[in-house]
Amino acid sequence: MPGGRLTQQERQQIALGLADGLAYAEIARRLDRPTSTVTREVMRNGGPTAYRADLAHRATEHRTQRRRQTPPRDPKTPPQADGRDAEAVREYEETFTTVLMGSGMPKMMSRVMACLCLTDSGSLTASELAQRLQVSPASVSKAVAFLDSQGLVRREADEGRRERYVVDDDVWYRSMMASARSIAAVVGIARQGVGVLGPGSPAAARLENVARFLDFVSESTARAAEQARDILHSKPGTASDASGPANPL
């Protein structure tokens, strides 16, 4: 499997694959590249509907040149206190952000979420986020408002009365429950439409099918989140043990 940066020809193949409606995995298979490489490339350069091979190639060359212009770290400089490789962490944060974007989360919201998840404290203030991400406080505020509405962050005041944005283990549980409630709202409006359009009509039948399907999804999501919540508070390797052995057939 080839390594290194994507070539301009490979980027043109990615663009053609997207135009043909191919999945990232299929494009990656044809290039003999990891799917994550193609996903990151596309999401970093406009997404599947706006990706342009020539623009993506120029943007990559610009980033490479900018990195070369950054003064090298003094070899005498001691490593980070946490012992982590700063470049590896930066690359991982970028990949994490790309995956969140691929799930449908907007770019700035994905950057804020990834930044919060990768901090040991699990919390940052608006000014800290703005400084880390090199964006305006207004951008952070808008992103946090979206994440809060999805149950992905919670707000709390610190000793200086500054608002901190927090991600913890329960944030994923709250997010799933918020998703279940959102789906349930669609179920309600779909069933309302059945009455408006008149039972027996094709449109009403379609809405009823949508309502039944999403009702099942909503209930299953909420039930699974409740059942899996204990996993968030268990130590690694103990979750499967807690469930006990499977019943014999």
Coordinates of N, CA, C and O in Angstrom, one line a residue, residues 10-192:
E10 N -3.8 11.3 -8.2 CA -4.7 10.6 -7.2 C -5.9 11.5 -6.8 O -7.0 11.1 -6.7
R11 N -5.6 12.8 -6.7 CA -6.7 13.7 -6.3 C -7.7 13.9 -7.5 O -8.9 14.0 -7.3
Q12 N -7.2 13.8 -8.7 CA -8.1 13.8 -9.9 C -9.0 12.5 -9.9 O -10.1 12.6 -10.2
Q13 N -8.4 11.4 -9.5 CA -9.1 10.2 -9.4 C -10.2 10.2 -8.3 O -11.3 9.7 -8.5
I14 N -9.9 10.9 -7.2 CA -10.8 11.1 -6.2 C -12.0 11.9 -6.7 O -13.2 11.6 -6.4
A15 N -11.7 13.0 -7.4 CA -12.8 13.9 -7.9 C -13.7 13.1 -8.9 O -14.9 13.3 -8.8
L16 N -13.1 12.3 -9.7 CA -13.8 11.5 -10.7 C -14.7 10.5 -10.0 O -15.9 10.3 -10.3
G17 N -14.2 9.9 -8.9 CA -14.9 8.9 -8.1 C -16.1 9.6 -7.5 O -17.2 9.0 -7.4
L18 N -15.9 10.8 -6.9 CA -17.0 11.5 -6.3 C -18.1 11.8 -7.3 O -19.3 11.7 -7.0
A19 N -17.6 12.2 -8.5 CA -18.6 12.6 -9.5 C -19.4 11.4 -10.0 O -20.6 11.5 -10.4
D20 N -18.8 10.2 -9.9 CA -19.5 9.0 -10.2 C -20.4 8.4 -9.1 O -21.0 7.4 -9.2
G21 N -20.3 9.1 -7.9 CA -21.1 8.7 -6.8 C -20.5 7.5 -6.0 O -21.3 6.8 -5.3
L22 N -19.2 7.3 -6.2 CA -18.6 6.2 -5.5 C -18.4 6.5 -4.0 O -18.2 7.6 -3.6
A23 N -18.5 5.5 -3.2 CA -18.2 5.6 -1.7 C -16.7 5.8 -1.5 O -15.9 5.4 -2.3
Y24 N -16.4 6.4 -0.3 CA -15.0 6.7 0.0 C -14.2 5.4 0.0 O -13.1 5.3 -0.5
A25 N -14.8 4.3 0.5 CA -14.1 3.0 0.6 C -13.8 2.5 -0.8 O -12.7 2.0 -1.0
E26 N -14.7 2.7 -1.8 CA -14.4 2.2 -3.1 C -13.3 3.0 -3.8 O -12.4 2.5 -4.5
I27 N -13.4 4.3 -3.6 CA -12.3 5.2 -4.2 C -11.0 4.9 -3.6 O -10.0 4.8 -4.3
A28 N -11.0 4.6 -2.2 CA -9.7 4.3 -1.6 C -9.2 2.9 -2.1 O -8.0 2.8 -2.3
R29 N -10.1 2.0 -2.3 CA -9.6 0.7 -2.8 C -9.0 0.8 -4.2 O -8.0 0.2 -4.5
R30 N -9.6 1.7 -5.0 CA -9.0 1.8 -6.4 C -7.7 2.6 -6.3 O -6.8 2.3 -7.2
L31 N -7.5 3.4 -5.3 CA -6.2 4.1 -5.2 C -5.2 3.3 -4.4 O -4.0 3.7 -4.3
D32 N -5.6 2.2 -3.8 CA -4.8 1.4 -2.8 C -4.4 2.3 -1.7 O -3.2 2.3 -1.3
R33 N -5.3 3.0 -1.1 CA -5.1 3.9 0.0 C -6.1 3.6 1.1 O -7.1 3.0 0.9
P34 N -5.7 3.9 2.4 CA -6.7 3.7 3.4 C -7.9 4.6 3.2 O -7.8 5.7 2.7
T35 N -9.1 4.1 3.6 CA -10.3 4.9 3.5 C -10.2 6.2 4.2 O -10.7 7.2 3.8
S36 N -9.6 6.2 5.4 CA -9.4 7.4 6.2 C -8.7 8.5 5.5 O -8.9 9.7 5.6
T37 N -7.7 8.1 4.6 CA -6.9 9.1 3.8 C -7.9 9.8 2.9 O -7.8 11.0 2.7
V38 N -8.7 9.1 2.2 CA -9.6 9.7 1.2 C -10.7 10.5 1.9 O -11.0 11.6 1.5
T39 N -11.2 10.0 3.0 CA -12.2 10.8 3.8 C -11.6 12.1 4.3 O -12.3 13.1 4.1
R40 N -10.4 12.0 4.9 CA -9.8 13.3 5.4 C -9.5 14.2 4.2 O -9.8 15.4 4.4
E41 N -9.1 13.7 3.1 CA -8.7 14.6 2.0 C -10.0 15.3 1.5 O -10.0 16.5 1.2
V42 N -11.1 14.6 1.3 CA -12.3 15.2 0.8 C -12.9 16.2 1.8 O -13.3 17.3 1.4
M43 N -13.0 15.8 3.1 CA -13.6 16.7 4.1 C -12.8 17.9 4.3 O -13.3 19.0 4.7
R44 N -11.5 17.8 4.2 CA -10.6 19.0 4.4 C -10.7 20.0 3.3 O -10.3 21.1 3.4
N45 N -11.2 19.5 2.1 CA -11.2 20.4 0.9 C -12.6 20.5 0.3 O -12.7 20.4 -0.9
G46 N -13.5 20.9 1.2 CA -14.8 21.3 0.6 C -15.9 20.3 0.8 O -17.1 20.6 0.5
G47 N -15.6 19.0 1.0 CA -16.6 18.0 1.1 C -16.9 17.4 -0.2 O -16.4 17.8 -1.3
P48 N -17.8 16.3 -0.2 CA -18.0 15.6 -1.5 C -18.7 16.4 -2.6 O -18.4 16.1 -3.8
T49 N -19.4 17.4 -2.3 CA -20.1 18.2 -3.4 C -19.2 19.3 -3.9 O -19.5 19.9 -4.9
A50 N -18.2 19.7 -3.1 CA -17.4 20.9 -3.5 C -16.0 20.6 -3.7 O -15.1 21.5 -4.0
Y51 N -15.6 19.3 -3.7 CA -14.2 18.9 -3.8 C -13.7 19.2 -5.3 O -14.3 18.8 -6.2
R52 N -12.5 19.8 -5.4 CA -11.9 20.1 -6.6 C -10.4 19.7 -6.5 O -9.7 20.2 -5.6
A53 N -10.0 18.8 -7.4 CA -8.6 18.3 -7.3 C -7.6 19.3 -7.4 O -6.6 19.3 -6.6
D54 N -7.7 20.3 -8.3 CA -6.6 21.3 -8.5 C -6.6 22.2 -7.2 O -5.5 22.5 -6.7
L55 N -7.7 22.6 -6.7 CA -7.7 23.4 -5.5 C -7.2 22.7 -4.3 O -6.5 23.2 -3.5
A56 N -7.6 21.4 -4.2 CA -7.1 20.6 -3.1 C -5.6 20.5 -3.1 O -4.9 20.5 -2.1
H57 N -5.0 20.3 -4.3 CA -3.6 20.1 -4.4 C -2.8 21.4 -4.1 O -1.8 21.3 -3.4
R58 N -3.4 22.5 -4.5 CA -2.7 23.8 -4.2 C -2.8 24.1 -2.7 O -1.8 24.6 -2.1
A59 N -3.9 23.7 -2.1 CA -4.1 24.0 -0.7 C -3.1 23.1 0.1 O -2.5 23.6 1.1
T60 N -2.9 21.9 -0.3 CA -1.9 21.0 0.4 C -0.5 21.5 0.2 O 0.3 21.5 1.2
E61 N -0.2 22.0 -1.0 CA 1.2 22.6 -1.2 C 1.4 23.8 -0.3 O 2.5 24.0 0.3
H62 N 0.3 24.6 -0.1 CA 0.4 25.8 0.7 C 0.6 25.4 2.2 O 1.5 26.0 2.8
R63 N -0.1 24.4 2.6 CA 0.1 24.0 4.0 C 1.5 23.4 4.3 O 2.1 23.6 5.3
T64 N 2.0 22.7 3.3 CA 3.3 22.1 3.4 C 4.4 23.2 3.5 O 5.3 23.1 4.3
Q65 N 4.2 24.2 2.6 CA 5.2 25.3 2.6 C 5.1 26.0 3.9 O 6.2 26.4 4.4
R66 N 3.9 26.2 4.4 CA 3.8 27.0 5.7 C 4.5 26.2 6.8 O 5.1 26.8 7.7
R67 N 4.3 24.9 6.8 CA 5.0 24.1 7.9 C 6.5 24.1 7.8 O 7.2 24.2 8.8
R68 N 7.0 24.2 6.5 CA 8.5 24.3 6.4 C 9.0 25.6 6.8 O 10.2 25.6 7.3
Q69 N 8.2 26.6 6.8 CA 8.6 27.9 7.2 C 8.6 28.1 8.7 O 9.1 29.0 9.3
T70 N 7.9 27.1 9.4 CA 7.9 27.1 10.9 C 9.2 26.8 11.4 O 9.8 25.7 11.1
P71 N 9.8 27.5 12.3 CA 11.1 27.2 12.9 C 11.1 25.9 13.5 O 10.2 25.5 14.3
P72 N 12.2 25.0 13.3 CA 12.2 23.7 13.9 C 12.4 23.9 15.4 O 12.9 24.8 15.9
R73 N 11.9 22.9 16.1 CA 11.9 22.9 17.6 C 13.4 22.7 18.0 O 14.1 21.9 17.5
D74 N 13.8 23.5 19.0 CA 15.1 23.4 19.5 C 15.3 22.0 20.1 O 14.6 21.6 21.0
P75 N 16.4 21.2 19.7 CA 16.5 19.9 20.2 C 16.8 19.9 21.7 O 16.6 18.8 22.3
K76 N 17.2 21.0 22.3 CA 17.4 21.1 23.7 C 16.2 21.3 24.5 O 16.1 21.2 25.7
T77 N 15.1 21.7 23.7 CA 13.8 21.9 24.4 C 13.3 20.7 25.0 O 13.2 19.6 24.3
P78 N 12.9 20.7 26.3 CA 12.4 19.4 26.9 C 11.1 19.0 26.3 O 10.3 19.9 25.8
P79 N 10.8 17.8 26.3 CA 9.5 17.3 25.8 C 8.3 17.8 26.6 O 8.5 18.3 27.7
Q80 N 7.1 17.7 26.1 CA 5.9 18.1 26.8 C 5.8 17.4 28.1 O 6.2 16.2 28.3
A81 N 5.2 18.1 29.1 CA 5.1 17.5 30.4 C 4.3 16.2 30.4 O 4.6 15.3 31.2
D82 N 3.3 16.1 29.5 CA 2.5 14.9 29.4 C 3.2 13.8 28.6 O 2.7 12.7 28.5
G83 N 4.3 14.1 28.0 CA 5.1 13.1 27.3 C 4.5 12.8 25.9 O 5.0 11.9 25.2
R84 N 3.5 13.5 25.5 CA 2.9 13.2 24.2 C 3.7 13.9 23.0 O 4.3 14.9 23.2
D85 N 3.5 13.3 21.9 CA 4.1 13.9 20.7 C 3.1 14.9 20.1 O 2.0 14.6 19.7
A86 N 3.5 16.2 20.2 CA 2.6 17.3 19.9 C 2.1 17.2 18.4 O 0.9 17.4 18.1
E87 N 3.0 16.8 17.5 CA 2.6 16.6 16.1 C 1.6 15.5 15.9 O 0.6 15.6 15.1
A88 N 1.8 14.4 16.6 CA 0.9 13.3 16.5 C -0.5 13.6 17.0 O -1.5 13.2 16.5
V89 N -0.5 14.4 18.1 CA -1.8 14.8 18.7 C -2.5 15.8 17.7 O -3.7 15.6 17.5
R90 N -1.8 16.7 17.1 CA -2.4 17.6 16.2 C -3.0 16.8 15.0 O -4.1 17.1 14.5
E91 N -2.2 15.8 14.5 CA -2.7 15.0 13.3 C -4.0 14.3 13.7 O -4.9 14.2 13.0
Y92 N -4.0 13.7 15.0 CA -5.1 12.9 15.4 C -6.3 13.8 15.6 O -7.4 13.5 15.2
E93 N -6.1 15.0 16.1 CA -7.2 16.0 16.3 C -7.9 16.3 14.9 O -9.1 16.4 14.8
E94 N -7.0 16.5 13.9 CA -7.5 16.8 12.6 C -8.3 15.6 12.0 O -9.4 15.8 11.4
T95 N -7.8 14.4 12.3 CA -8.6 13.2 11.8 C -9.9 13.1 12.5 O -10.9 12.8 11.9
F96 N -9.9 13.3 13.8 CA -11.1 13.2 14.6 C -12.1 14.2 14.1 O -13.3 13.9 13.9
T97 N -11.6 15.4 13.8 CA -12.5 16.5 13.3 C -13.1 16.0 12.0 O -14.3 16.2 11.7
T98 N -12.3 15.4 11.1 CA -12.8 15.0 9.8 C -13.9 13.9 9.9 O -14.8 14.0 9.2
V99 N -13.7 13.0 10.8 CA -14.7 12.0 11.0 C -16.0 12.5 11.5 O -17.1 12.1 11.1
L100 N -15.9 13.5 12.5 CA -17.1 14.2 13.0 C -17.8 14.9 11.8 O -19.1 14.8 11.7
M101 N -17.1 15.5 11.0 CA -17.7 16.2 9.8 C -18.3 15.2 8.9 O -19.4 15.4 8.3
G102 N -17.7 14.0 8.7 CA -18.3 13.0 7.9 C -19.6 12.5 8.4 O -20.4 12.0 7.6
S103 N -19.8 12.6 9.7 CA -21.0 12.1 10.3 C -22.2 13.2 10.1 O -23.3 12.9 10.5
G104 N -21.8 14.3 9.6 CA -22.8 15.4 9.3 C -22.7 16.6 10.2 O -23.5 17.5 10.0
M105 N -21.8 16.6 11.1 CA -21.6 17.8 12.0 C -20.8 18.9 11.2 O -19.8 18.6 10.6
P106 N -21.3 20.1 11.3 CA -20.6 21.2 10.6 C -19.1 21.4 11.1 O -18.8 20.9 12.2
K107 N -18.3 22.0 10.2 CA -16.9 22.0 10.5 C -16.5 22.7 11.8 O -15.7 22.1 12.6
M108 N -17.0 23.9 12.1 CA -16.6 24.5 13.3 C -17.0 23.8 14.5 O -16.3 23.7 15.5
M109 N -18.2 23.2 14.5 CA -18.7 22.4 15.6 C -17.9 21.2 15.8 O -17.6 20.8 16.9
S110 N -17.4 20.6 14.7 CA -16.5 19.4 14.8 C -15.2 19.8 15.4 O -14.7 19.0 16.2
R111 N -14.7 21.0 15.0 CA -13.4 21.4 15.6 C -13.5 21.6 17.1 O -12.6 21.2 17.8
V112 N -14.5 22.3 17.5 CA -14.7 22.5 18.9 C -14.9 21.2 19.7 O -14.3 21.0 20.8
M113 N -15.7 20.3 19.2 CA -16.0 19.1 19.8 C -14.7 18.3 20.0 O -14.4 17.7 21.0
A114 N -13.9 18.2 18.9 CA -12.6 17.4 18.9 C -11.7 18.0 19.9 O -11.0 17.3 20.7
C115 N -11.6 19.4 19.9 CA -10.7 20.1 20.8 C -11.1 19.8 22.3 O -10.2 19.5 23.1
L116 N -12.3 19.8 22.6 CA -12.8 19.5 24.0 C -12.5 18.1 24.4 O -12.0 17.8 25.5
C117 N -12.8 17.1 23.5 CA -12.6 15.7 23.8 C -11.1 15.4 24.0 O -10.8 14.4 24.8
L118 N -10.2 16.1 23.4 CA -8.8 15.8 23.5 C -8.1 16.4 24.7 O -6.9 16.3 24.9
T119 N -8.8 17.2 25.5 CA -8.2 17.9 26.6 C -8.4 16.9 27.8 O -9.5 16.3 28.0
D120 N -7.4 16.8 28.7 CA -7.5 15.9 29.8 C -8.6 16.4 30.8 O -9.2 15.6 31.4
S121 N -8.7 17.7 30.9 CA -9.7 18.3 31.8 C -11.2 18.1 31.3 O -12.1 18.0 32.0
G122 N -11.3 18.0 29.9 CA -12.6 17.8 29.4 C -13.4 19.1 29.4 O -14.6 19.1 29.1
S123 N -12.8 20.2 29.6 CA -13.5 21.5 29.7 C -12.5 22.7 29.3 O -11.3 22.6 29.6
L124 N -13.1 23.6 28.6 CA -12.4 24.8 28.2 C -13.4 26.0 28.2 O -14.6 25.9 28.1
T125 N -12.8 27.2 28.4 CA -13.6 28.4 28.3 C -13.7 28.9 26.9 O -12.9 28.3 26.0
A126 N -14.5 29.8 26.6 CA -14.6 30.3 25.2 C -13.3 30.9 24.7 O -12.9 30.7 23.6
S127 N -12.6 31.7 25.6 CA -11.4 32.3 25.2 C -10.3 31.2 25.0 O -9.5 31.4 24.1
E128 N -10.3 30.2 25.8 CA -9.3 29.1 25.6 C -9.6 28.4 24.3 O -8.6 28.0 23.5
L129 N -10.8 28.1 23.9 CA -11.1 27.5 22.7 C -10.8 28.4 21.5 O -10.2 27.9 20.5
A130 N -11.1 29.7 21.6 CA -10.7 30.6 20.5 C -9.2 30.7 20.3 O -8.7 30.7 19.2
Q131 N -8.5 30.6 21.4 CA -7.0 30.7 21.3 C -6.4 29.4 20.7 O -5.6 29.4 19.8
R132 N -6.9 28.3 21.1 CA -6.5 27.0 20.6 C -6.8 26.8 19.2 O -6.0 26.3 18.4
L133 N -8.0 27.2 18.7 CA -8.4 27.0 17.4 C -8.1 28.1 16.4 O -8.3 28.0 15.2
Q134 N -7.6 29.3 17.0 CA -7.3 30.5 16.2 C -8.5 30.9 15.5 O -8.5 31.2 14.2
V135 N -9.7 31.1 16.2 CA -10.9 31.6 15.6 C -11.5 32.6 16.5 O -11.0 32.9 17.6
S136 N -12.5 33.3 16.0 CA -13.1 34.4 16.8 C -14.0 33.8 17.9 O -14.6 32.7 17.8
P137 N -14.2 34.5 19.0 CA -15.1 34.1 20.1 C -16.5 33.9 19.6 O -17.2 33.0 20.1
A138 N -16.9 34.7 18.6 CA -18.3 34.5 18.0 C -18.4 33.2 17.4 O -19.5 32.5 17.5
S139 N -17.4 32.7 16.7 CA -17.4 31.4 16.0 C -17.6 30.3 17.1 O -18.3 29.3 16.9
V140 N -16.8 30.5 18.2 CA -16.9 29.5 19.3 C -18.3 29.5 19.9 O -18.9 28.4 20.1
S141 N -18.8 30.7 20.1 CA -20.2 30.8 20.7 C -21.2 30.1 19.9 O -22.1 29.4 20.4
K142 N -21.1 30.3 18.6 CA -22.1 29.7 17.7 C -22.0 28.1 17.7 O -23.0 27.4 17.7
A143 N -20.7 27.7 17.7 CA -20.5 26.2 17.7 C -21.0 25.6 19.0 O -21.6 24.5 18.9
V144 N -20.7 26.2 20.1 CA -21.1 25.7 21.4 C -22.7 25.7 21.5 O -23.2 24.7 22.0
A145 N -23.3 26.7 21.0 CA -24.8 26.7 21.0 C -25.3 25.5 20.2 O -26.3 24.9 20.7
F146 N -24.7 25.2 19.1 CA -25.2 24.0 18.3 C -24.9 22.7 19.1 O -25.8 21.9 19.3
L147 N -23.7 22.6 19.7 CA -23.4 21.4 20.4 C -24.2 21.2 21.6 O -24.7 20.1 22.0
D148 N -24.5 22.3 22.3 CA -25.4 22.3 23.5 C -26.8 21.8 23.1 O -27.4 21.0 23.8
S149 N -27.3 22.3 22.0 CA -28.6 21.9 21.5 C -28.7 20.4 21.2 O -29.8 19.8 21.2
Q150 N -27.6 19.8 20.9 CA -27.5 18.4 20.5 C -27.2 17.5 21.7 O -27.0 16.3 21.6
G151 N -27.0 18.2 22.9 CA -26.7 17.5 24.1 C -25.2 17.0 24.1 O -24.8 16.1 24.9
L152 N -24.4 17.6 23.3 CA -23.0 17.2 23.2 C -22.0 17.9 24.2 O -20.9 17.4 24.4
V153 N -22.4 19.0 24.7 CA -21.6 19.7 25.7 C -22.6 20.2 26.8 O -23.8 20.3 26.6
R154 N -22.0 20.5 28.0 CA -22.8 21.1 29.0 C -22.0 22.3 29.5 O -20.8 22.4 29.3
R155 N -22.7 23.3 30.0 CA -22.1 24.5 30.5 C -22.0 24.5 32.0 O -22.9 24.0 32.7
E156 N -20.9 25.1 32.5 CA -20.8 25.3 34.0 C -20.0 26.5 34.3 O -19.1 26.8 33.5
A157 N -20.2 27.1 35.4 CA -19.4 28.3 35.8 C -18.2 27.9 36.7 O -18.4 27.0 37.6
D158 N -17.0 28.5 36.4 CA -15.9 28.2 37.3 C -15.8 29.2 38.4 O -16.7 30.0 38.6
E159 N -14.7 29.1 39.1 CA -14.6 30.0 40.3 C -14.6 31.5 39.9 O -15.0 32.4 40.7
G160 N -14.1 31.8 38.7 CA -14.0 33.2 38.3 C -15.3 33.6 37.6 O -15.4 34.6 36.9
R161 N -16.4 32.7 37.7 CA -17.7 33.0 37.1 C -17.6 33.0 35.5 O -18.5 33.5 34.9
R162 N -16.5 32.5 35.0 CA -16.5 32.3 33.6 C -17.2 31.0 33.2 O -17.2 30.1 33.9
E163 N -17.8 31.0 32.0 CA -18.6 29.9 31.6 C -17.6 28.9 30.9 O -16.8 29.3 30.1
R164 N -17.6 27.7 31.4 CA -16.8 26.6 30.8 C -17.7 25.6 30.1 O -18.8 25.4 30.4
Y165 N -17.1 25.1 29.0 CA -17.9 24.1 28.2 C -17.2 22.8 28.4 O -16.0 22.6 28.3
V166 N -18.1 21.8 28.8 CA -17.6 20.5 29.3 C -18.1 19.3 28.5 O -19.3 19.3 28.1
V167 N -17.2 18.4 28.2 CA -17.6 17.1 27.7 C -17.2 16.1 28.8 O -16.1 16.1 29.3
D168 N -18.1 15.2 29.1 CA -17.8 14.1 30.0 C -18.3 12.8 29.5 O -18.8 12.7 28.3
D169 N -18.2 11.7 30.2 CA -18.7 10.4 29.7 C -20.2 10.5 29.4 O -20.6 9.9 28.4
D170 N -20.9 11.1 30.2 CA -22.4 11.2 30.1 C -22.9 12.0 28.9 O -24.0 11.9 28.5
V171 N -21.9 12.8 28.3 CA -22.3 13.6 27.1 C -22.8 12.7 26.0 O -23.8 13.1 25.3
W172 N -22.3 11.5 25.8 CA -22.7 10.7 24.7 C -24.1 10.1 25.0 O -24.9 9.9 24.1
Y173 N -24.3 9.8 26.2 CA -25.7 9.3 26.6 C -26.7 10.5 26.4 O -27.8 10.2 25.8
R174 N -26.4 11.7 26.8 CA -27.3 12.8 26.7 C -27.5 13.1 25.2 O -28.7 13.4 24.8
S175 N -26.5 12.9 24.4 CA -26.6 13.2 22.9 C -27.6 12.2 22.3 O -28.4 12.5 21.5
M176 N -27.4 10.9 22.7 CA -28.3 9.9 22.1 C -29.8 10.1 22.5 O -30.7 9.9 21.7
M177 N -30.0 10.5 23.8 CA -31.3 10.7 24.2 C -31.9 12.0 23.5 O -33.1 12.0 23.2
A178 N -31.1 13.0 23.3 CA -31.5 14.2 22.5 C -31.9 13.8 21.1 O -32.9 14.2 20.5
S179 N -31.1 12.8 20.5 CA -31.4 12.4 19.2 C -32.8 11.6 19.2 O -33.6 11.8 18.2
A180 N -33.0 10.8 20.2 CA -34.2 10.0 20.3 C -35.4 11.0 20.4 O -36.5 10.7 19.8
R181 N -35.3 12.0 21.2 CA -36.4 13.0 21.3 C -36.6 13.7 20.0 O -37.8 14.0 19.6
S182 N -35.6 14.0 19.2 CA -35.7 14.7 17.9 C -36.5 13.8 17.0 O -37.4 14.3 16.2
I183 N -36.1 12.5 17.0 CA -36.8 11.6 16.1 C -38.3 11.4 16.5 O -39.2 11.4 15.6
A184 N -38.5 11.4 17.8 CA -39.9 11.3 18.3 C -40.7 12.5 17.8 O -41.9 12.3 17.5
A185 N -40.1 13.7 17.7 CA -40.8 14.9 17.3 C -41.3 14.7 15.8 O -42.3 15.1 15.4
V186 N -40.4 14.1 15.0 CA -40.7 13.9 13.6 C -41.9 12.8 13.5 O -42.8 13.0 12.7
V187 N -41.8 11.9 14.4 CA -42.9 10.9 14.4 C -44.3 11.6 14.7 O -45.3 11.3 14.0
G188 N -44.3 12.5 15.6 CA -45.5 13.2 16.0 C -46.0 14.0 14.8 O -47.2 14.0 14.5
I189 N -45.1 14.7 14.1 CA -45.6 15.6 13.0 C -46.0 14.7 11.8 O -47.0 15.1 11.1
A190 N -45.4 13.6 11.7 CA -45.8 12.7 10.6 C -47.2 12.2 10.8 O -48.0 12.1 9.9
R191 N -47.5 11.8 12.0 CA -48.8 11.2 12.3 C -49.9 12.3 12.3 O -51.0 12.0 11.9
Q192 N -49.5 13.5 12.6 CA -50.4 14.6 12.4 C -50.8 14.8 11.0 O -51.9 15.1 10.6

